[in-house]
mmCIF file of C-alpha atoms in Angstrom:
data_model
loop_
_atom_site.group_PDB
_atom_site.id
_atom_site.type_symbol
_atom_site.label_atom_id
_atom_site.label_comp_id
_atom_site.label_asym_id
_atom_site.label_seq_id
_atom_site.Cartn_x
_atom_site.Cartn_y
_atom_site.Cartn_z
ATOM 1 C CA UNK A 1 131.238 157.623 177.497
ATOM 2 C CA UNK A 2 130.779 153.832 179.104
ATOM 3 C CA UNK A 3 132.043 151.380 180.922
ATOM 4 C CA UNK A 4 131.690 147.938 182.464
ATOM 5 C CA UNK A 5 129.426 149.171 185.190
ATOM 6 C CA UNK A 6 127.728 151.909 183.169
ATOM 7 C CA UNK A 7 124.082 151.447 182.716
ATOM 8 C CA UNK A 8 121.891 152.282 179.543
ATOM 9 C CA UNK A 9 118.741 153.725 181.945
ATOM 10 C CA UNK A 10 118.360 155.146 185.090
ATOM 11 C CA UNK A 11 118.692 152.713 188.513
ATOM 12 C CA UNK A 12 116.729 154.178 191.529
ATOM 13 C CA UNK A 13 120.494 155.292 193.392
ATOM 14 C CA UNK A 14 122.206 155.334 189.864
ATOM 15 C CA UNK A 15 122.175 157.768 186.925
ATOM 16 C CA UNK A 16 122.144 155.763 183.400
ATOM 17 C CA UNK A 17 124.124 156.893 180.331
ATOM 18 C CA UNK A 18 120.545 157.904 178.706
ATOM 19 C CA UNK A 19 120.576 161.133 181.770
ATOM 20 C CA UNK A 20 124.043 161.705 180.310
ATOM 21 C CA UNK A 21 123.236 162.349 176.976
ATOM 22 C CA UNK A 22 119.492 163.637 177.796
ATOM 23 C CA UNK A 23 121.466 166.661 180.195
ATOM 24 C CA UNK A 24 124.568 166.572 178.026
ATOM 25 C CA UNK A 25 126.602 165.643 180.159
ATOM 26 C CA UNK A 26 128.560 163.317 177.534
ATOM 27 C CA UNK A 27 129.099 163.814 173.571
ATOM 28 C CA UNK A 28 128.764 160.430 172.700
ATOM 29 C CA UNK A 29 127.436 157.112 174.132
ATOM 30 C CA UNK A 30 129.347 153.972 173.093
ATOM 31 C CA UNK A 31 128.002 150.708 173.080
ATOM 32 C CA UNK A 32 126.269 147.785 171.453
ATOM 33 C CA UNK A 33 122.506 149.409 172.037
ATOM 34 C CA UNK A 34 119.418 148.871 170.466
ATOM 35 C CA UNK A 35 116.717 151.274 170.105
ATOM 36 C CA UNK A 36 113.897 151.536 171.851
ATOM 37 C CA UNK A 37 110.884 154.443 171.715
ATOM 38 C CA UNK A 38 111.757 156.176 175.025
ATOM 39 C CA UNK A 39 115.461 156.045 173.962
ATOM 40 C CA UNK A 40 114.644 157.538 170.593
ATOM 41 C CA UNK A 41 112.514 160.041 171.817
ATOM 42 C CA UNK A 42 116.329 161.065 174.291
ATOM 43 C CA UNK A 43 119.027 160.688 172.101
ATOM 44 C CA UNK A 44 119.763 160.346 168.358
ATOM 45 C CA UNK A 45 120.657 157.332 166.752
ATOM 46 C CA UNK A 46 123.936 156.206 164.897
ATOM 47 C CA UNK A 47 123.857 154.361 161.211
ATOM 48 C CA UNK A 48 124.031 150.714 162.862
ATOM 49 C CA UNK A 49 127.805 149.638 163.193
ATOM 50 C CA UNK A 50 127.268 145.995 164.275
ATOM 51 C CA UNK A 51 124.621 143.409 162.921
ATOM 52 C CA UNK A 52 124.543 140.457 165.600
ATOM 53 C CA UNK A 53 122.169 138.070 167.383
ATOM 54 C CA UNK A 54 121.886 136.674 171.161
ATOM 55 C CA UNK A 55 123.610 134.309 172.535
ATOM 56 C CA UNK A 56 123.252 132.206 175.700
ATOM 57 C CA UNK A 57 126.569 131.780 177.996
ATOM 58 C CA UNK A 58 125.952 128.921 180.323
ATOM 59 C CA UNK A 59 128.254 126.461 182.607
ATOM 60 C CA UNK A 60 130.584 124.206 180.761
ATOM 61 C CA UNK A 61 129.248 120.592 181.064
ATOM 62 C CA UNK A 62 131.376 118.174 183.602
ATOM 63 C CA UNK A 63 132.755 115.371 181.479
ATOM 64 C CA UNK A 64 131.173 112.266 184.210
ATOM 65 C CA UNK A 65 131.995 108.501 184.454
ATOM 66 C CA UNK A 66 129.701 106.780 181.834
ATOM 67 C CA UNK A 67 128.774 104.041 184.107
ATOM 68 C CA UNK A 68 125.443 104.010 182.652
ATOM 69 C CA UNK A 69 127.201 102.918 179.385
ATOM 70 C CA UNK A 70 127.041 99.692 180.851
ATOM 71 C CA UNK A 71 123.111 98.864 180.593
ATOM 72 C CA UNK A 72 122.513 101.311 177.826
ATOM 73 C CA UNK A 73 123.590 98.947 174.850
ATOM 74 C CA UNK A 74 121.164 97.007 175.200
ATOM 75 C CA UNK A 75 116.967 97.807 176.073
ATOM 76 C CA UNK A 76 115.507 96.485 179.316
ATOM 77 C CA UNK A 77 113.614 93.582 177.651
ATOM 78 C CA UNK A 78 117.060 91.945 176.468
ATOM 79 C CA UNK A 79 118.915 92.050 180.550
ATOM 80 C CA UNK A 80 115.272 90.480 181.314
ATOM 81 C CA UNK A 81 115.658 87.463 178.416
ATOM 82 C CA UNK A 82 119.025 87.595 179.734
ATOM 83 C CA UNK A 83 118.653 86.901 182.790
ATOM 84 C CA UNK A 84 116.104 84.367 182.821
ATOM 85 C CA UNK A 85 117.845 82.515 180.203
ATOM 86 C CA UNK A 86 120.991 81.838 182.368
ATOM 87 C CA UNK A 87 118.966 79.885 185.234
ATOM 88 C CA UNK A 88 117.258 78.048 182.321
ATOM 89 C CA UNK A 89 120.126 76.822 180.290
ATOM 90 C CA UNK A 90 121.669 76.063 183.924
ATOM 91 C CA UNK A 91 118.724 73.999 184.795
ATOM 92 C CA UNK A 92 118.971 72.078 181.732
ATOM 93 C CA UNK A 93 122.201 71.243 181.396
ATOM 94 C CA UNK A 94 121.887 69.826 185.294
ATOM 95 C CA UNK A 95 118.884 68.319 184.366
ATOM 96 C CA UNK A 96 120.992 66.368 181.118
ATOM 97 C CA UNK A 97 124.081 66.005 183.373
ATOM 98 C CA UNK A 98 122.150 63.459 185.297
ATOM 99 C CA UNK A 99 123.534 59.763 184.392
ATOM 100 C CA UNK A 100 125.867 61.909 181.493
ATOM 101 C CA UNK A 101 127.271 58.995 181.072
ATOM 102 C CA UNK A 102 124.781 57.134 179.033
ATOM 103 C CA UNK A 103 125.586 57.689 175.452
ATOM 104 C CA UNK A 104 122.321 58.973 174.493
ATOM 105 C CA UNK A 105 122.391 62.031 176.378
ATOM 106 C CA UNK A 106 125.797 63.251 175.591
ATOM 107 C CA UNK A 107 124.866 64.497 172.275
ATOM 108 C CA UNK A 108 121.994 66.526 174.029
ATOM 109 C CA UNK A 109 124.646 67.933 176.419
ATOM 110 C CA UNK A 110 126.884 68.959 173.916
ATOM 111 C CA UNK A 111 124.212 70.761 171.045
ATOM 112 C CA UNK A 112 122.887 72.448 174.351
ATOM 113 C CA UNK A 113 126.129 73.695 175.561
ATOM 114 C CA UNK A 114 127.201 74.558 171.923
ATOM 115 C CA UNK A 115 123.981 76.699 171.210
ATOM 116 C CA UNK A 116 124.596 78.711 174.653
ATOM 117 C CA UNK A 117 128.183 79.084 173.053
ATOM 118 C CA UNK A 118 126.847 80.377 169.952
ATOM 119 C CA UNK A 119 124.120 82.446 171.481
ATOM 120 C CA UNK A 120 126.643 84.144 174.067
ATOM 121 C CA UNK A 121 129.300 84.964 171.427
ATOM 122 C CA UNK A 122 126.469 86.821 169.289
ATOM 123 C CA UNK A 123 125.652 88.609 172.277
ATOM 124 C CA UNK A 124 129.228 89.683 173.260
ATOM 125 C CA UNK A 125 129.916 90.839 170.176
ATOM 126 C CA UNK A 126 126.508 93.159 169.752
ATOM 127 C CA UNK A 127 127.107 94.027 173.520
ATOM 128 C CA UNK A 128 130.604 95.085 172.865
ATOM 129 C CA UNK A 129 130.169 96.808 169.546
ATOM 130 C CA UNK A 130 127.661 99.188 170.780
ATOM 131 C CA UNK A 131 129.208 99.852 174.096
ATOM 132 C CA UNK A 132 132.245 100.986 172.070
ATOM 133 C CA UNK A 133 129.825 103.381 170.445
ATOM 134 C CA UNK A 134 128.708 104.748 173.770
ATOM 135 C CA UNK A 135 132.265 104.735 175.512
ATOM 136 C CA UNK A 136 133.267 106.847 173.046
ATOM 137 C CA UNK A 137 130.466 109.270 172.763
ATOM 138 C CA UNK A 138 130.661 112.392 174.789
ATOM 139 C CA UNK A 139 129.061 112.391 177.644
ATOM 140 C CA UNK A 140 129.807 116.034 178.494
ATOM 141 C CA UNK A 141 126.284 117.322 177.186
ATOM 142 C CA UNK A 142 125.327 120.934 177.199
ATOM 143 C CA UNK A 143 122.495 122.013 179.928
ATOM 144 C CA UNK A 144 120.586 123.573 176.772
ATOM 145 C CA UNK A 145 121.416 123.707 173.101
ATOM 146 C CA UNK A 146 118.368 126.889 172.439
ATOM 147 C CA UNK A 147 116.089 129.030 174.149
ATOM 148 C CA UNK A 148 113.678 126.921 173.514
ATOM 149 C CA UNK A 149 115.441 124.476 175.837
ATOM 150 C CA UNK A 150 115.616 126.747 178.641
ATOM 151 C CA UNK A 151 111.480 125.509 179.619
ATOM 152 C CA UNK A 152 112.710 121.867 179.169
ATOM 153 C CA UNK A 153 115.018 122.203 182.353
ATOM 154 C CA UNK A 154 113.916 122.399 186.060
ATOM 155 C CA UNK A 155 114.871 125.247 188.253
ATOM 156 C CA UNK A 156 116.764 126.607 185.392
ATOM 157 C CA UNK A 157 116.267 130.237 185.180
ATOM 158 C CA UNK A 158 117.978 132.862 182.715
ATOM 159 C CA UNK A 159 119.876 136.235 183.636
ATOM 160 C CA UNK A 160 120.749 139.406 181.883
ATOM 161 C CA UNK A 161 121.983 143.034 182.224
ATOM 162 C CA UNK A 162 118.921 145.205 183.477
ATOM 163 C CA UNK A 163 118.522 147.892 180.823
ATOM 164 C CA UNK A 164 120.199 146.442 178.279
ATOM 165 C CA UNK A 165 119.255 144.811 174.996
ATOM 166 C CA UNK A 166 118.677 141.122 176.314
ATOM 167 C CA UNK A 167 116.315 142.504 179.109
ATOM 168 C CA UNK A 168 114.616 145.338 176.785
ATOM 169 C CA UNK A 169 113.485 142.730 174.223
ATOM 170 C CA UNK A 170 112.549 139.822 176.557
ATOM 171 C CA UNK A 171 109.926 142.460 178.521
ATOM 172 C CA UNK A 172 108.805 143.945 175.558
ATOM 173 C CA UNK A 173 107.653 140.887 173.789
ATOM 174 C CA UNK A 174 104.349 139.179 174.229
ATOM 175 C CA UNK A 175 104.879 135.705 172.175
ATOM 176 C CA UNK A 176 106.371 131.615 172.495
ATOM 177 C CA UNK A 177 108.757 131.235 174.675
ATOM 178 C CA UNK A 178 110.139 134.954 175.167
ATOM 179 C CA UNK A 179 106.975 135.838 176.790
ATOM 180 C CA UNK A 180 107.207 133.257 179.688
ATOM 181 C CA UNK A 181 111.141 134.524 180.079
ATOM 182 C CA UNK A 182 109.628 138.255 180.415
ATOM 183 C CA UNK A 183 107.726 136.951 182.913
ATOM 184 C CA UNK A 184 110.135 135.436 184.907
ATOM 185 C CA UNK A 185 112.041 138.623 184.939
ATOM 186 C CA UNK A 186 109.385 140.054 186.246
ATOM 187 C CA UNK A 187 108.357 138.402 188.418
ATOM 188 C CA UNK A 188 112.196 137.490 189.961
ATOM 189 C CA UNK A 189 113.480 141.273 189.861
ATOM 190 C CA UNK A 190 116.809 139.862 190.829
ATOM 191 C CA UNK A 191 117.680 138.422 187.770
ATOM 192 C CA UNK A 192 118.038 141.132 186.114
ATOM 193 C CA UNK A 193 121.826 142.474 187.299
ATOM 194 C CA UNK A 194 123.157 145.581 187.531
ATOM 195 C CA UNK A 195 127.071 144.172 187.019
ATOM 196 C CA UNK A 196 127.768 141.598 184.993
ATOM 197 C CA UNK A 197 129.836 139.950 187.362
ATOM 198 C CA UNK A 198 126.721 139.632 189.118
ATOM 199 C CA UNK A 199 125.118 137.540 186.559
ATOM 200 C CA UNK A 200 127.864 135.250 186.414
ATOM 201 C CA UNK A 201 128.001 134.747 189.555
ATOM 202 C CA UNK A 202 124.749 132.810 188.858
ATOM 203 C CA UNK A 203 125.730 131.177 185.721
ATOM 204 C CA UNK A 204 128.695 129.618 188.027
ATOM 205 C CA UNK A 205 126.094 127.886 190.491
ATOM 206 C CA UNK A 206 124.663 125.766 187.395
ATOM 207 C CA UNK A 207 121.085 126.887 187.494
ATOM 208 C CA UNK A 208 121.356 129.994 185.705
ATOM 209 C CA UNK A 209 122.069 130.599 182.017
ATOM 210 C CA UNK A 210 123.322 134.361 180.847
ATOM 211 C CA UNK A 211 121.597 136.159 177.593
ATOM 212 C CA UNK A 212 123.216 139.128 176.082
ATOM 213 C CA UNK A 213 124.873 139.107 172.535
ATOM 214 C CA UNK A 214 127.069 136.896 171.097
ATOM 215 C CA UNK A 215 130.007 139.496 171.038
ATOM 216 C CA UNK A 216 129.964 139.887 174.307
ATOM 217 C CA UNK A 217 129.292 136.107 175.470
ATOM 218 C CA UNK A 218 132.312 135.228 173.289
ATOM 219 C CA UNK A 219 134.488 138.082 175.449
ATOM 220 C CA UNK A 220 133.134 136.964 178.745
ATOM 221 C CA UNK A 221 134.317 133.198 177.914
ATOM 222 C CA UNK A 222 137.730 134.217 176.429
ATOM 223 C CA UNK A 223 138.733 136.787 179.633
ATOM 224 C CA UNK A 224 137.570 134.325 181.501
ATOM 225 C CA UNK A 225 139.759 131.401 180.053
ATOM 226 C CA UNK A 226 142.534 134.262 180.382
ATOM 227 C CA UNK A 227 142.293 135.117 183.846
ATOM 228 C CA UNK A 228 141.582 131.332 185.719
ATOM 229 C CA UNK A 229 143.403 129.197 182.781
ATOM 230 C CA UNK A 230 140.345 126.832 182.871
ATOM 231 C CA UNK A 231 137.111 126.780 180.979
ATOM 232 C CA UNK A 232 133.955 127.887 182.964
ATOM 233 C CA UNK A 233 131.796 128.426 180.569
ATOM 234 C CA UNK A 234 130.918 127.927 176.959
ATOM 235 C CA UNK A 235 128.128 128.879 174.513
ATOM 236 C CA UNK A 236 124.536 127.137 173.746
ATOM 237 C CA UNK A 237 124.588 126.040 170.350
ATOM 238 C CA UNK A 238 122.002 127.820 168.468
ATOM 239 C CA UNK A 239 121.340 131.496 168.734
ATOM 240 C CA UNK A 240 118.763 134.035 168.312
ATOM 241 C CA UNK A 241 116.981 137.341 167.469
ATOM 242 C CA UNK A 242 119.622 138.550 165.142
ATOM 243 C CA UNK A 243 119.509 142.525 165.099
ATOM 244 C CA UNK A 244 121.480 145.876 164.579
ATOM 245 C CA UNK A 245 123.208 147.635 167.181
ATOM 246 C CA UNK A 246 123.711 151.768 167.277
ATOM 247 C CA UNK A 247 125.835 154.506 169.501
ATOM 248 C CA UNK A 248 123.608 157.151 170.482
ATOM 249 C CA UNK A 249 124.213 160.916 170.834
ATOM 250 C CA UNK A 250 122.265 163.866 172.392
ATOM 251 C CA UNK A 251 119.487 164.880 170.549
ATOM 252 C CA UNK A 252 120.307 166.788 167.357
ATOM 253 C CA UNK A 253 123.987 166.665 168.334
ATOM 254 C CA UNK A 254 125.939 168.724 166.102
ATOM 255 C CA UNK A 255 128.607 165.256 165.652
ATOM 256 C CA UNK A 256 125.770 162.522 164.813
ATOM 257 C CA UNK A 257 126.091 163.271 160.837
ATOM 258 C CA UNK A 258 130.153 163.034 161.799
ATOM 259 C CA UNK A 259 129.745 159.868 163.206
ATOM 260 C CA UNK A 260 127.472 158.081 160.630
ATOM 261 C CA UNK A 261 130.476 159.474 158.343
ATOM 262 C CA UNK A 262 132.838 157.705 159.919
ATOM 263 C CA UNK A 263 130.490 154.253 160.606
ATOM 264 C CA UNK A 264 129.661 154.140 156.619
ATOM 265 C CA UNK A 265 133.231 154.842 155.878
ATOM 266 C CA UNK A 266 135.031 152.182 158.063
ATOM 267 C CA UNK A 267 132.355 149.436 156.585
ATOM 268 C CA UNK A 268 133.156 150.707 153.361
ATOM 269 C CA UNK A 269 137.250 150.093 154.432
ATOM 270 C CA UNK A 270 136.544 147.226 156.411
ATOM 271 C CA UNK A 271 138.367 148.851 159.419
ATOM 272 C CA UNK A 272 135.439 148.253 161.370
ATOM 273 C CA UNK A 273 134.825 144.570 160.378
ATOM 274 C CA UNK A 274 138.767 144.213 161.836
ATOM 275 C CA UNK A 275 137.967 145.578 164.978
ATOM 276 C CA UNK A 276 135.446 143.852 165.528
ATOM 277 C CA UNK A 277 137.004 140.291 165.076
ATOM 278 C CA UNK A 278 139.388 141.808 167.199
ATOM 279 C CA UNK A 279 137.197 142.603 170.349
ATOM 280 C CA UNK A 280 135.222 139.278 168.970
ATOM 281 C CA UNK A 281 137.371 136.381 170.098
ATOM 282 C CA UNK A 282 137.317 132.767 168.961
ATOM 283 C CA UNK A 283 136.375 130.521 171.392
ATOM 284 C CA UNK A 284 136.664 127.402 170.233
ATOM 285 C CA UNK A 285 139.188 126.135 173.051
ATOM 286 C CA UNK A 286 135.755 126.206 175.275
ATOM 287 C CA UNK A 287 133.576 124.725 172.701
ATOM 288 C CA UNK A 288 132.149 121.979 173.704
ATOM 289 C CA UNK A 289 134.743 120.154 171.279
ATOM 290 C CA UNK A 290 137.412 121.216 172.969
ATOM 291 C CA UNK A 291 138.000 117.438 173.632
ATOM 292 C CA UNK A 292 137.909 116.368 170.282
ATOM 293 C CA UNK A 293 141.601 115.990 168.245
ATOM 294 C CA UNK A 294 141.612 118.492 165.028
ATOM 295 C CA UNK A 295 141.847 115.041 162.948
ATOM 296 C CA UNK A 296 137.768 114.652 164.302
ATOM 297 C CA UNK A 297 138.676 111.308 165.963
ATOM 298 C CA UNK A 298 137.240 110.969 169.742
ATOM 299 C CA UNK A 299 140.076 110.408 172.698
ATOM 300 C CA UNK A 300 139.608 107.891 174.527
ATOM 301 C CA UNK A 301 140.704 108.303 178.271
ATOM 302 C CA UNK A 302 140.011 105.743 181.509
ATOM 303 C CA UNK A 303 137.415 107.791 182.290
ATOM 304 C CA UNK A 304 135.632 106.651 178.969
ATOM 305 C CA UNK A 305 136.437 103.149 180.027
ATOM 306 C CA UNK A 306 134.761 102.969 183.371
ATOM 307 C CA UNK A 307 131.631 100.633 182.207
ATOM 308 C CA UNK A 308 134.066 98.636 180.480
ATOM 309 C CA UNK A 309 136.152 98.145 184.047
ATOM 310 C CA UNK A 310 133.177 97.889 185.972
ATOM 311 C CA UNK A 311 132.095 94.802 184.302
ATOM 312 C CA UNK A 312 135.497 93.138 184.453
ATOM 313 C CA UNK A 313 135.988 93.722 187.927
ATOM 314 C CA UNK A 314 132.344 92.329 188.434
ATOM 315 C CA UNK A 315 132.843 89.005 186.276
ATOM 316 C CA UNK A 316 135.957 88.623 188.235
ATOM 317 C CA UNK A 317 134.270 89.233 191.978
ATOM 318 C CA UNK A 318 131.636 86.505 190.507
ATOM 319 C CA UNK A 319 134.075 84.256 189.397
ATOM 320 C CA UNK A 320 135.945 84.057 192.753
ATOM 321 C CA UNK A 321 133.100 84.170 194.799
ATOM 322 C CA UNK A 322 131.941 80.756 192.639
ATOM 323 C CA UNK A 323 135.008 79.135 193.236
ATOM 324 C CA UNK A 324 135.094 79.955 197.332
ATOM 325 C CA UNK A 325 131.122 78.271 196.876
ATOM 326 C CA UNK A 326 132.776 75.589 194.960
ATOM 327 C CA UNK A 327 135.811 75.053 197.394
ATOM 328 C CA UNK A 328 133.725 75.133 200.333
ATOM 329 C CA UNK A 329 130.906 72.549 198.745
ATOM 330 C CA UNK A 330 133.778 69.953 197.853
ATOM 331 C CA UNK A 331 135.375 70.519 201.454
ATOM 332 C CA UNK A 332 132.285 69.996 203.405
ATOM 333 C CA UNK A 333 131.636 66.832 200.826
ATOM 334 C CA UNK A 334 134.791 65.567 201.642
ATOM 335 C CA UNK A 335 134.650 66.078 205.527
ATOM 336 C CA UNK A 336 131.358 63.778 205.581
ATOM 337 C CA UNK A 337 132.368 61.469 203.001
ATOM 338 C CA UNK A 338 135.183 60.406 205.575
#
């Protein structure tokens, strides 16, 4: 027996699958498990019919306007020499304009404007080769990449199935990281769900990342997909604490030498490999490369472009705000020159 809702241990107003099998109730429990002591001690174990690891489901990343792409080339120290250059070379070149018509200060005019040339099509072209680099750059980054990111992030807080594997090991081990994740379970009893709808539910309001293993993280995401058409989550890049996984019977069933039988034969066959890259979708359409053409070459949409827009439409709000100044100067000169 299981199901989706079907717990490993007891709840306080539920009866888990371990009861089943302890008052033989049910023949056979089915289910990525791991062992633990009090389990052993309840049921017997299965040869192991699935070697996997934990993975992390969390939110898919929002793909934002890179309007920060538009300081980034370049470090704070260059906008600064920047900037203070461009009143500079102003103030000299008004400072040589004065009597320009003398011969000897032409030539000054023209190496300084010719330098300023030089210097500003240097820094165009370093400005706009390495904002082409960020432009086209994901900006869509994941929350975490590892567990060991999961410290790194405020308010971020993790979620699993109580009772099963995810929840077993994290409160069971007393080292790095995985002992301050215990601890939060602990101490924040309603992390740990009883329904796995439940803990996505969390995962959906961005401050909550799923653990459970990567079988199951890779189903989530691909029903998912199936059932809104959209992408809601994805999978952190690196995973962890690979391990076996077991069915367990009653103890000293009469069917558990049956059943490790049949386990050892369909690994022999491969049948059981097959089903399990059947129930073990690919989910590479909510990768975070789903953006990314098979040929490896980035897309480039408007939204890439935004910095690059941004700084056109503010050269051109400068330039017609200098020519109103302008306008309006040579008016008023005008009006009291009559």
């Amino acid at each position: 027996m299981t199901g989706p809702n079907m717990v490993v241990d007891d709840l306080p107003n539920q009866r888990g699958g371990m009861t089943f099998l302890r008052q033989r109730d049910a023949e056979l429990y089915l289910g990525a498990l791991v062992v633990t002591s009090e389990r052993f001690k309840d049921a017997d174990v299965s040869s192991p019919w699935m070697s996997g690891s934990f993975s992390i489901l969390i939110p898919i990343p929002n793909s934002s306007t890179n309007i920060g792409a538009l300081v980034q080339p370049m470090s704070t120290e260059v906008w600064i020499c920047v900037c203070l250059s461009v009143p500079a070379v102003m103030g000299s070149l008004f400072g040589l304009s004065k009597g320009a018509y003398c011969g000897n200060r032409q030539l000054a005019i023209r190496f300084a404007a010719a330098a300023w040339c030089l210097a500003c099509f240097v820094l165009v072209q370093a400005y706009s080769s390495t904002l082409i680099a960020f432009i086209t750059s994901p900006n869509n980054k994941p929350i975490i990449n590892s567990v060991y990111d999961i410290e790194k992030v405020p308010g971020l807080k993790i979620t699993v199935n109580r009772n099963f594997a995810a929840d077993l090991r994290l409160l069971q081990t007393n080292f790095s990281i995985f002992r301050k994740l215990g601890d939060s379970l602990r101490e924040d009893p309603s992390l740990r769900c009883n329904k796995t709808e439940l803990c996505l539910d969390k995962v959906r309001s961005g401050d909550h990342v799923y653990i459970h293993g990567k079988p199951v993280v890779q189903k989530i995401i691909s029903m998912d997909r199936e059932k809104t058409g959209s992408c809601h989550f994805t999978m952190a890049k690196e995973s962890f604490w690979p391990g076996h996984l077991y069915f367990f019977l009653p103890k000293k069933s009469p069917y558990t030498e049956t059943i490790n039988r049949g386990i050892l034969r369909m690994q022999e066959t491969g049948i059981l490999g097959k089903s399990i890259e059947t129930f073990n979708p690919e989910v590479t359409k909510c990768s975070l490369k789903y953006n990314v053409k098979k040929s490896g070459k980035p897309r480039i949409s408007l939204k890439n472009l935004t910095s690059a827009f941004t700084l056109l439409l503010f050269g051109i709000c400068v330039s017609i705000l200098t020519l109103v100044v302008e306008l309006i100067y040579h008016l008023r000169h005008f009006t009291s020159s009559r």
